[in-house]
Short mmCIF file of C-alpha atoms and ligand atoms in Angstrom, two decimals:
data_model
loop_
_atom_site.label_atom_id
_atom_site.label_comp_id
_atom_site.label_asym_id
_atom_site.label_seq_id
_atom_site.Cartn_x
_atom_site.Cartn_y
_atom_site.Cartn_z
CA MET A 30 0.07 -0.32 0.17
CA LYS A 31 2.74 2.15 0.46
CA LYS A 32 4.95 2.00 -1.95
CA LYS A 33 1.54 2.45 -4.22
CA LEU A 34 1.16 5.71 -2.49
CA TRP A 35 4.46 6.32 -3.49
CA MET A 36 4.20 5.76 -7.22
CA PHE A 37 1.24 7.45 -7.35
CA ALA A 38 2.95 10.65 -5.82
CA VAL A 39 5.96 10.52 -8.37
CA LEU A 40 3.49 10.20 -10.74
CA PHE A 41 1.20 13.10 -10.16
CA PHE A 42 4.62 15.63 -10.08
CA VAL A 43 5.57 13.89 -13.10
CA ALA A 44 2.43 14.87 -14.59
CA ILE A 45 2.21 18.52 -13.09
CA VAL A 46 6.23 19.24 -14.28
CA ALA A 47 5.35 17.73 -17.52
CA ALA A 48 1.67 20.60 -17.67
CA ALA A 49 3.77 23.26 -16.45
CA CYS A 50 6.64 23.44 -19.38
CA ASN A 51 2.97 22.87 -22.02
CA SER A 52 1.93 25.78 -20.13
CA ASP A 53 5.31 27.33 -20.94
CA ASP A 54 5.55 26.55 -24.39
CA ALA A 55 1.66 27.46 -25.07
CA SER A 56 2.22 31.04 -23.54
CA SER A 57 5.52 31.86 -25.33
CA ASP A 58 3.69 30.81 -28.72
CA SER A 59 0.98 32.88 -27.98
CA GLU A 60 3.08 35.60 -27.68
CA GLY A 61 5.03 35.53 -30.89
CA GLY A 62 7.05 32.54 -29.54
CA ASP A 63 10.65 32.10 -31.15
CA LYS A 64 13.57 34.46 -30.40
CA VAL A 65 13.46 37.71 -32.55
CA GLU A 66 16.40 37.34 -34.65
CA ILE A 67 18.46 40.46 -36.70
CA PHE A 68 20.07 40.44 -39.26
CA SER A 69 22.70 42.65 -40.12
CA TRP A 70 26.45 43.17 -41.61
CA TRP A 71 27.42 44.86 -38.20
CA THR A 72 30.25 42.42 -36.97
CA GLY A 73 34.03 43.09 -35.49
CA ALA A 74 35.40 46.35 -34.58
CA GLY A 75 33.74 49.60 -35.64
CA GLU A 76 30.42 47.76 -36.70
CA GLU A 77 28.92 45.93 -33.32
CA ALA A 78 29.27 47.77 -30.28
CA GLY A 79 25.98 49.92 -31.25
CA LEU A 80 24.09 47.43 -31.85
CA ASN A 81 25.18 45.77 -29.00
CA ALA A 82 24.09 48.71 -26.62
CA LEU A 83 21.01 48.48 -28.56
CA ILE A 84 20.34 44.94 -28.11
CA GLU A 85 20.95 45.48 -24.54
CA VAL A 86 18.29 48.87 -24.21
CA PHE A 87 16.15 45.50 -25.74
CA LYS A 88 16.90 43.49 -22.72
CA GLU A 89 16.16 44.98 -20.54
CA LYS A 90 12.90 46.08 -21.20
CA HIS A 91 11.79 42.47 -22.23
CA PRO A 92 14.23 39.93 -21.11
CA ASP A 93 11.66 37.39 -21.56
CA ILE A 94 13.04 37.86 -25.22
CA GLU A 95 15.30 36.40 -26.88
CA ILE A 96 17.67 37.88 -28.97
CA GLU A 97 19.40 35.97 -32.17
CA ASN A 98 21.86 38.38 -32.98
CA ALA A 99 22.43 36.87 -36.81
CA ALA A 100 24.98 39.47 -38.34
CA VAL A 101 27.02 38.34 -41.48
CA ALA A 102 31.07 40.60 -41.55
CA GLY A 103 31.59 42.34 -44.60
CA GLY A 104 31.29 46.00 -45.19
CA ALA A 105 28.73 47.74 -46.78
CA GLY A 106 26.37 44.82 -46.67
CA THR A 107 29.12 42.73 -49.32
CA ASN A 108 28.33 39.17 -48.21
CA ALA A 109 25.11 39.70 -46.17
CA LYS A 110 22.95 40.89 -48.86
CA ALA A 111 23.79 37.73 -50.62
CA VAL A 112 22.87 35.58 -48.16
CA LEU A 113 19.96 37.50 -46.86
CA ALA A 114 19.07 36.96 -50.51
CA SER A 115 18.61 33.67 -50.56
CA ARG A 116 16.93 33.23 -47.64
CA MET A 117 14.47 35.58 -48.43
CA GLN A 118 13.71 33.25 -51.81
CA GLY A 119 13.80 30.30 -50.20
CA ASP A 120 10.95 31.93 -47.99
CA ASP A 121 13.22 31.70 -44.91
CA PRO A 122 13.77 35.47 -43.84
CA PRO A 123 15.00 36.35 -40.81
CA SER A 124 12.74 38.51 -38.26
CA THR A 125 14.06 41.94 -39.41
CA PHE A 126 17.06 42.58 -41.81
CA GLN A 127 19.31 45.85 -41.86
CA VAL A 128 18.68 47.37 -45.11
CA HIS A 129 19.03 50.80 -46.91
CA GLY A 130 16.47 53.43 -47.09
CA GLY A 131 15.69 54.07 -50.95
CA ALA A 132 16.06 51.65 -53.86
CA GLU A 133 17.82 49.29 -51.80
CA LEU A 134 14.62 48.66 -49.68
CA ASN A 135 11.82 49.78 -51.88
CA GLU A 136 13.14 47.83 -55.47
CA SER A 137 14.30 44.46 -53.95
CA TRP A 138 12.40 43.73 -51.14
CA VAL A 139 8.76 46.00 -51.11
CA ALA A 140 8.87 45.76 -54.86
CA ALA A 141 9.33 42.10 -55.01
CA ASP A 142 6.02 41.46 -52.20
CA LYS A 143 8.44 40.29 -49.67
CA MET A 144 7.83 43.46 -46.87
CA GLU A 145 4.69 44.45 -44.82
CA PRO A 146 3.56 47.82 -44.93
CA ILE A 147 3.70 49.70 -41.21
CA ASN A 148 1.94 53.11 -41.35
CA ASP A 149 -0.12 52.41 -38.44
CA PHE A 150 2.66 51.24 -36.40
CA TYR A 151 4.55 54.23 -37.32
CA GLU A 152 0.79 55.85 -35.74
CA GLU A 153 0.58 54.25 -32.54
CA GLN A 154 4.37 54.80 -31.84
CA GLY A 155 3.75 57.98 -32.52
CA TRP A 156 5.91 58.34 -35.10
CA MET A 157 4.86 60.28 -38.15
CA ASP A 158 6.44 63.33 -36.68
CA LYS A 159 9.34 62.42 -35.03
CA PHE A 160 11.36 61.10 -38.50
CA PRO A 161 12.52 63.32 -41.03
CA GLN A 162 10.02 63.60 -44.30
CA ASP A 163 12.48 63.01 -45.62
CA LEU A 164 13.96 59.98 -44.14
CA ILE A 165 10.22 59.24 -44.54
CA ASP A 166 10.22 59.54 -47.99
CA LEU A 167 13.14 57.03 -48.74
CA VAL A 168 11.47 54.24 -46.57
CA SER A 169 8.25 54.50 -48.32
CA LYS A 170 6.87 53.24 -51.25
CA ASP A 171 3.01 54.36 -52.84
CA GLY A 172 1.99 55.51 -49.65
CA ASP A 173 3.76 52.73 -47.23
CA ILE A 174 5.39 52.72 -45.12
CA TYR A 175 8.67 49.64 -44.88
CA SER A 176 10.82 49.99 -42.26
CA VAL A 177 12.12 52.32 -39.63
CA PRO A 178 15.48 54.35 -39.60
CA VAL A 179 18.00 53.68 -36.53
CA ASN A 180 20.51 55.98 -37.66
CA ILE A 181 21.21 58.58 -40.35
CA HIS A 182 25.49 58.50 -41.54
CA ARG A 183 27.03 61.01 -43.65
CA GLY A 184 29.23 59.59 -46.94
CA ASN A 185 30.82 62.60 -48.15
CA VAL A 186 33.39 62.97 -45.29
CA ILE A 187 37.33 62.99 -45.07
CA PHE A 188 39.06 61.45 -41.19
CA TYR A 189 42.66 63.15 -41.47
CA ASN A 190 45.29 62.99 -38.75
CA LYS A 191 45.38 65.66 -36.82
CA LYS A 192 48.67 65.65 -35.54
CA VAL A 193 49.95 64.86 -39.06
CA PHE A 194 48.49 67.35 -40.32
CA GLU A 195 49.68 69.86 -37.43
CA GLU A 196 53.33 68.61 -38.00
CA ASN A 197 53.00 69.45 -41.64
CA GLY A 198 51.54 73.18 -41.56
CA LEU A 199 48.31 71.69 -43.34
CA GLU A 200 44.54 73.13 -43.53
CA ALA A 201 42.02 70.15 -44.08
CA PRO A 202 40.86 70.67 -47.91
CA THR A 203 38.25 72.12 -48.91
CA THR A 204 38.53 71.92 -53.00
CA TYR A 205 40.00 69.37 -55.30
CA GLU A 206 42.26 72.04 -55.69
CA GLU A 207 43.47 72.42 -52.41
CA PHE A 208 42.99 68.54 -51.84
CA PHE A 209 45.42 67.44 -54.42
CA ALA A 210 48.02 70.58 -52.68
CA VAL A 211 47.32 69.01 -49.98
CA ALA A 212 48.07 65.67 -51.40
CA ASP A 213 51.72 66.36 -52.75
CA SER A 214 52.65 67.96 -49.34
CA LEU A 215 52.02 65.03 -47.81
CA GLU A 216 53.58 62.89 -50.21
CA ALA A 217 57.15 64.93 -50.13
CA ALA A 218 56.64 64.38 -46.03
CA GLY A 219 56.29 60.66 -47.04
CA ILE A 220 53.24 59.92 -45.94
CA THR A 221 50.69 58.04 -47.67
CA PRO A 222 48.13 61.13 -48.76
CA LEU A 223 44.97 59.30 -48.95
CA ALA A 224 44.26 55.91 -47.14
CA LEU A 225 42.17 53.46 -48.96
CA GLY A 226 41.04 49.18 -48.35
CA ASP A 227 39.55 48.61 -51.45
CA LYS A 228 39.54 44.61 -50.96
CA GLU A 229 35.81 45.30 -51.56
CA PRO A 230 35.14 47.04 -53.82
CA TRP A 231 33.04 49.95 -52.58
CA THR A 232 34.78 51.65 -50.68
CA ALA A 233 36.68 52.55 -53.76
CA THR A 234 33.01 53.56 -55.58
CA GLN A 235 32.14 55.56 -52.11
CA ILE A 236 35.23 58.20 -53.83
CA PHE A 237 33.92 58.24 -56.91
CA GLU A 238 29.76 59.36 -55.92
CA ASN A 239 31.56 61.92 -54.07
CA ALA A 240 33.62 63.47 -56.71
CA LEU A 241 30.24 62.72 -58.79
CA LEU A 242 28.22 64.74 -56.70
CA ALA A 243 31.00 67.39 -56.12
CA VAL A 244 30.91 69.08 -59.95
CA LEU A 245 27.46 67.29 -60.81
CA GLY A 246 26.06 69.65 -58.43
CA PRO A 247 23.18 67.80 -55.77
CA ASP A 248 20.29 68.08 -58.62
CA ASP A 249 22.51 66.66 -61.27
CA TYR A 250 23.62 64.01 -59.74
CA ARG A 251 20.44 62.84 -57.84
CA GLY A 252 19.41 62.97 -62.16
CA LEU A 253 22.03 60.73 -62.50
CA TRP A 254 19.35 57.62 -60.72
CA THR A 255 16.07 59.31 -62.05
CA GLY A 256 17.61 59.11 -66.10
CA ASP A 257 17.81 62.98 -66.33
CA VAL A 258 20.83 63.17 -66.65
CA ALA A 259 23.15 60.21 -68.90
CA PHE A 260 26.02 59.47 -68.05
CA ASP A 261 27.80 60.19 -70.88
CA ASP A 262 27.21 63.79 -69.40
CA PRO A 263 30.80 65.17 -70.02
CA ARG A 264 30.99 65.84 -65.83
CA VAL A 265 30.74 62.51 -65.42
CA LYS A 266 34.06 62.22 -67.19
CA GLU A 267 35.38 64.84 -65.58
CA ALA A 268 34.66 63.38 -61.76
CA ALA A 269 36.06 60.21 -63.37
CA GLU A 270 39.12 62.12 -64.23
CA ILE A 271 38.90 63.03 -60.56
CA PHE A 272 38.52 60.35 -59.02
CA GLY A 273 41.36 58.64 -61.17
CA GLN A 274 43.70 61.38 -59.85
CA MET A 275 42.98 60.19 -55.90
CA LEU A 276 43.85 56.95 -56.87
CA ASP A 277 47.80 58.22 -58.08
CA TYR A 278 47.51 59.31 -53.89
CA VAL A 279 46.86 55.34 -52.30
CA ASN A 280 48.86 53.56 -50.32
CA GLU A 281 50.29 50.43 -52.41
CA ASP A 282 49.17 47.65 -50.57
CA HIS A 283 45.00 49.33 -50.75
CA ALA A 284 43.87 46.21 -52.88
CA SER A 285 44.26 44.19 -49.60
CA ARG A 286 42.74 46.00 -46.88
CA ASN A 287 38.82 46.86 -46.14
CA TRP A 288 37.50 50.25 -44.22
CA GLN A 289 38.87 49.19 -40.79
CA ASP A 290 42.46 48.81 -42.02
CA ALA A 291 42.47 51.71 -43.63
CA THR A 292 41.65 53.80 -40.77
CA GLN A 293 43.88 52.30 -39.54
CA LEU A 294 46.51 53.81 -41.56
CA VAL A 295 45.01 57.78 -40.30
CA ALA A 296 44.72 56.53 -36.81
CA ASN A 297 48.73 55.80 -36.68
CA GLY A 298 49.92 58.86 -38.52
CA GLU A 299 50.77 56.63 -42.13
CA ALA A 300 48.83 58.21 -43.83
CA GLY A 301 47.18 61.56 -43.96
CA MET A 302 43.74 61.45 -45.14
CA THR A 303 40.61 58.51 -46.11
CA ILE A 304 37.56 58.75 -47.29
CA MET A 305 34.89 56.93 -45.30
CA GLY A 306 31.75 57.21 -44.27
CA ASP A 307 31.82 58.11 -40.53
CA TRP A 308 30.89 54.76 -39.52
CA ALA A 309 34.90 55.25 -39.52
CA LYS A 310 34.02 58.14 -36.54
CA GLY A 311 32.78 55.49 -34.64
CA TYR A 312 35.56 53.33 -35.42
CA LEU A 313 38.34 55.95 -34.20
CA ALA A 314 36.92 57.43 -31.35
CA HIS A 315 35.11 53.99 -29.87
CA ASP A 316 37.41 50.72 -31.04
CA LEU A 317 40.63 52.69 -31.23
CA GLY A 318 40.20 55.12 -28.22
CA LEU A 319 41.14 58.21 -30.35
CA GLU A 320 39.50 61.45 -29.05
CA THR A 321 37.38 63.77 -32.08
CA ASN A 322 39.10 66.67 -33.14
CA VAL A 323 42.34 65.88 -30.93
CA ASP A 324 43.28 62.95 -33.10
CA PHE A 325 41.27 63.40 -35.84
CA GLY A 326 39.22 66.10 -37.58
CA TYR A 327 36.99 65.80 -40.07
CA ILE A 328 35.66 67.68 -43.14
CA GLU A 329 33.36 67.39 -45.81
CA THR A 330 35.08 65.41 -49.22
CA PRO A 331 36.14 68.74 -51.63
CA ASP A 332 33.75 70.80 -53.23
CA THR A 333 31.11 69.05 -51.21
CA ASP A 334 30.51 72.12 -48.66
CA GLY A 335 26.33 72.05 -48.05
CA GLU A 336 25.51 68.84 -49.38
CA PHE A 337 24.69 65.35 -47.20
CA MET A 338 26.02 62.30 -48.90
CA VAL A 339 22.48 60.37 -46.68
CA ILE A 340 22.99 56.65 -46.10
CA THR A 341 20.37 55.07 -43.34
CA ASP A 342 20.47 52.13 -41.84
CA THR A 343 16.47 50.95 -41.70
CA PHE A 344 15.04 47.17 -40.40
CA GLY A 345 11.33 46.15 -41.41
CA LEU A 346 8.92 43.84 -41.17
CA PRO A 347 9.29 40.78 -43.32
CA LYS A 348 6.16 38.92 -44.48
CA GLY A 349 6.21 35.45 -43.83
CA ILE A 350 7.76 35.70 -40.15
CA ASP A 351 5.94 34.04 -37.27
CA ASN A 352 7.09 35.76 -34.44
CA VAL A 353 5.48 39.89 -35.18
CA GLU A 354 4.72 40.99 -32.04
CA ASP A 355 8.23 40.53 -30.57
CA THR A 356 9.00 41.54 -33.85
CA LYS A 357 7.58 44.76 -33.37
CA LYS A 358 8.74 45.07 -30.07
CA PHE A 359 12.36 45.69 -30.33
CA LEU A 360 11.16 47.83 -33.79
CA ALA A 361 9.95 49.87 -31.15
CA VAL A 362 12.80 50.09 -29.16
CA LEU A 363 15.28 50.71 -31.98
CA GLY A 364 12.60 53.31 -33.86
CA SER A 365 12.46 55.26 -29.80
CA VAL A 366 14.56 58.03 -28.76
CA GLU A 367 16.36 56.15 -26.06
CA GLY A 368 17.65 52.34 -28.64
CA GLN A 369 18.77 55.38 -31.20
CA ASP A 370 20.94 57.07 -28.60
CA ALA A 371 22.59 54.43 -27.38
CA PHE A 372 23.21 53.13 -31.16
CA ASN A 373 24.49 56.10 -32.62
CA PRO A 374 26.92 57.49 -30.15
CA LEU A 375 28.71 54.49 -30.94
CA LYS A 376 27.88 54.23 -34.90
CA GLY A 377 29.13 57.15 -35.31
CA SER A 378 26.00 58.28 -36.85
CA ILE A 379 23.25 60.34 -36.44
CA PRO A 380 20.26 59.73 -35.02
CA ALA A 381 17.03 59.25 -37.84
CA ARG A 382 14.70 61.33 -34.92
CA VAL A 383 15.06 64.35 -34.56
CA ASP A 384 14.06 65.02 -31.01
CA ALA A 385 17.18 62.47 -29.45
CA ASP A 386 19.72 64.36 -27.05
CA PRO A 387 22.10 66.27 -29.52
CA GLU A 388 24.11 65.97 -25.75
CA LYS A 389 24.64 62.25 -26.16
CA TYR A 390 27.02 63.43 -29.21
CA ASP A 391 30.37 64.48 -29.19
CA GLN A 392 31.29 66.76 -31.58
CA TYR A 393 31.81 65.68 -34.41
CA GLY A 394 27.49 64.39 -34.01
CA LYS A 395 26.31 67.64 -32.54
CA ASP A 396 28.12 69.55 -36.43
CA THR A 397 26.60 66.72 -38.55
CA MET A 398 23.35 66.73 -37.22
CA GLU A 399 23.88 70.23 -37.52
CA ASP A 400 24.88 69.86 -41.01
CA PHE A 401 22.00 67.28 -41.69
CA LYS A 402 18.77 70.28 -41.26
CA ASN A 403 21.36 72.88 -43.65
CA SER A 404 22.56 70.81 -46.67
CA ALA A 405 21.04 69.52 -49.84
CA LEU A 406 20.63 65.64 -48.86
CA THR A 407 21.33 63.29 -51.69
CA PRO A 408 21.41 59.84 -51.85
CA SER A 409 24.51 56.87 -51.74
CA LEU A 410 25.07 54.70 -54.42
CA ALA A 411 27.48 52.96 -52.80
CA HIS A 412 25.10 52.45 -50.14
CA GLY A 413 22.37 51.30 -51.96
CA SER A 414 20.17 54.17 -51.69
CA ALA A 415 20.37 55.42 -55.22
CA ALA A 416 20.34 53.12 -57.61
CA SER A 417 19.01 49.11 -57.98
CA GLU A 418 20.69 46.31 -56.34
CA GLY A 419 21.74 45.58 -60.61
CA PHE A 420 22.84 48.33 -61.29
CA LEU A 421 24.98 49.11 -57.97
CA THR A 422 26.80 45.55 -58.44
CA LYS A 423 27.70 46.27 -62.35
CA ALA A 424 29.48 50.17 -60.55
CA ASN A 425 31.12 48.11 -58.30
CA GLN A 426 32.74 46.32 -61.09
CA ALA A 427 33.63 48.63 -63.40
CA VAL A 428 35.02 50.80 -60.35
CA ASN A 429 37.03 47.91 -59.05
CA ILE A 430 38.37 47.29 -63.38
CA PHE A 431 38.99 51.76 -63.12
CA VAL A 432 41.28 51.53 -60.16
CA THR A 433 43.82 49.31 -62.20
CA GLN A 434 43.27 50.06 -65.43
CA ARG A 435 42.34 53.80 -65.60
CA ASP A 436 40.53 53.77 -68.51
CA VAL A 437 38.43 56.74 -68.18
CA ASP A 438 36.05 55.95 -70.98
CA GLN A 439 36.15 52.50 -70.42
CA LEU A 440 34.24 53.31 -67.04
CA VAL A 441 32.14 56.08 -68.31
CA GLN A 442 30.67 53.27 -71.06
CA ALA A 443 30.44 50.77 -68.51
CA LEU A 444 27.73 53.24 -67.13
CA MET A 445 25.91 53.71 -70.29
CA ASP A 446 25.60 49.87 -70.31
CA ALA A 447 24.10 49.55 -66.50
CA SER A 448 22.04 52.06 -66.96
CA SER A 449 19.14 50.00 -67.90
CA ASP A 450 19.65 48.95 -64.62
CA LEU A 451 18.45 51.92 -63.12
C1 GAL B 8 27.00 51.02 -44.88
C2 GAL B 8 26.17 51.14 -43.13
C3 GAL B 8 26.97 51.00 -42.26
C4 GAL B 8 28.36 50.59 -42.05
C5 GAL B 8 28.99 50.69 -43.24
C6 GAL B 8 30.52 49.92 -43.56
O1 GAL B 8 26.17 50.40 -46.07
O2 GAL B 8 25.17 51.87 -44.08
O3 GAL B 8 26.37 51.32 -41.32
O4 GAL B 8 28.43 49.49 -41.30
O5 GAL B 8 28.58 49.44 -43.77
O6 GAL B 8 29.74 48.53 -43.17
#
């Protein structure tokens, strides 16, 4: 009898535990179930600190929701974009993924009917007047909004080594004429004038797009992407010539470096300048521990004063995910003042929101916020906003060939040929 009672007690206990486990499953299913998988290319030095800070803010608010940081290394999404494309084609979307506002979002994913419109979510969060209208337009198609911008990066920046400039009596160049004069002085002093790491070709495309902006001005630069200005316009050739001349001043081992390796040359004084988006500011200040305006300075790329090459990292809601509610909770944090002010000071970007706290940013961030308000805004080609992925892939290839062959006419012809993909 005693034995029977004991057996009964054991069975009863097992049944209770099993019921508790089942009810756990059921409750997590009803709240959205799976973990939130965040897909980006923010991994490693200069890339991941901001995202990690954002995830921390999320974890404090939602300790019960698991986050999977699914980042694929490679600047500007060199590898991540291909992995994403195959997952999207295989109907295996991540919960949310990094995508640039503009063509990359609208022509790759919205046009393919892979994204949910999130207008109601914007209304619920009270966001309609919290992001600049220009930015909302970049993440919208046919009146529907498809993603949430976490930041604004600037693409037309020269970062330079302050000590090297001081020791050589140099001023930061504002025009191409000044740029080449400074470059000659640096070269004469045995310092690499311009650090480049084009192991991933987008870094060279970024130098070229800034030359296009300088020569064409903001309206006609935009015209390249709307088809109003053709690539055989003589000013495109002029920009390619300037780009070629700049390549005369880069480090010999440029083809084996990535953007971080090139930025390091400026940090340690082997090179004077580099042209890079302001994620390089995050890398210099946060990862390498250098001080803004003491160790390194910054200025817009030559002849682009009053112009701002916009790069915005955004995250949306892919169709077909099964944890919509939890993913929206992540997007809510990413679009909040708190989330943006945790992410952006580390990333080197400025907040996408208009009501973030400037005091959380160093002088670079403060200056960039002011410039953003007062500049002509132009979309970056190298970072997916200006033109379709098909055009960008061909442009990167053409630029890559140009870096070794320096054939201006061939570059222009390749862009002409690619323009049917715009
Ligand atoms: C850009 C992206 C930035 C930064 C950079 C380097 O495309 O918008 O956030 O990650 O690439 O990888």
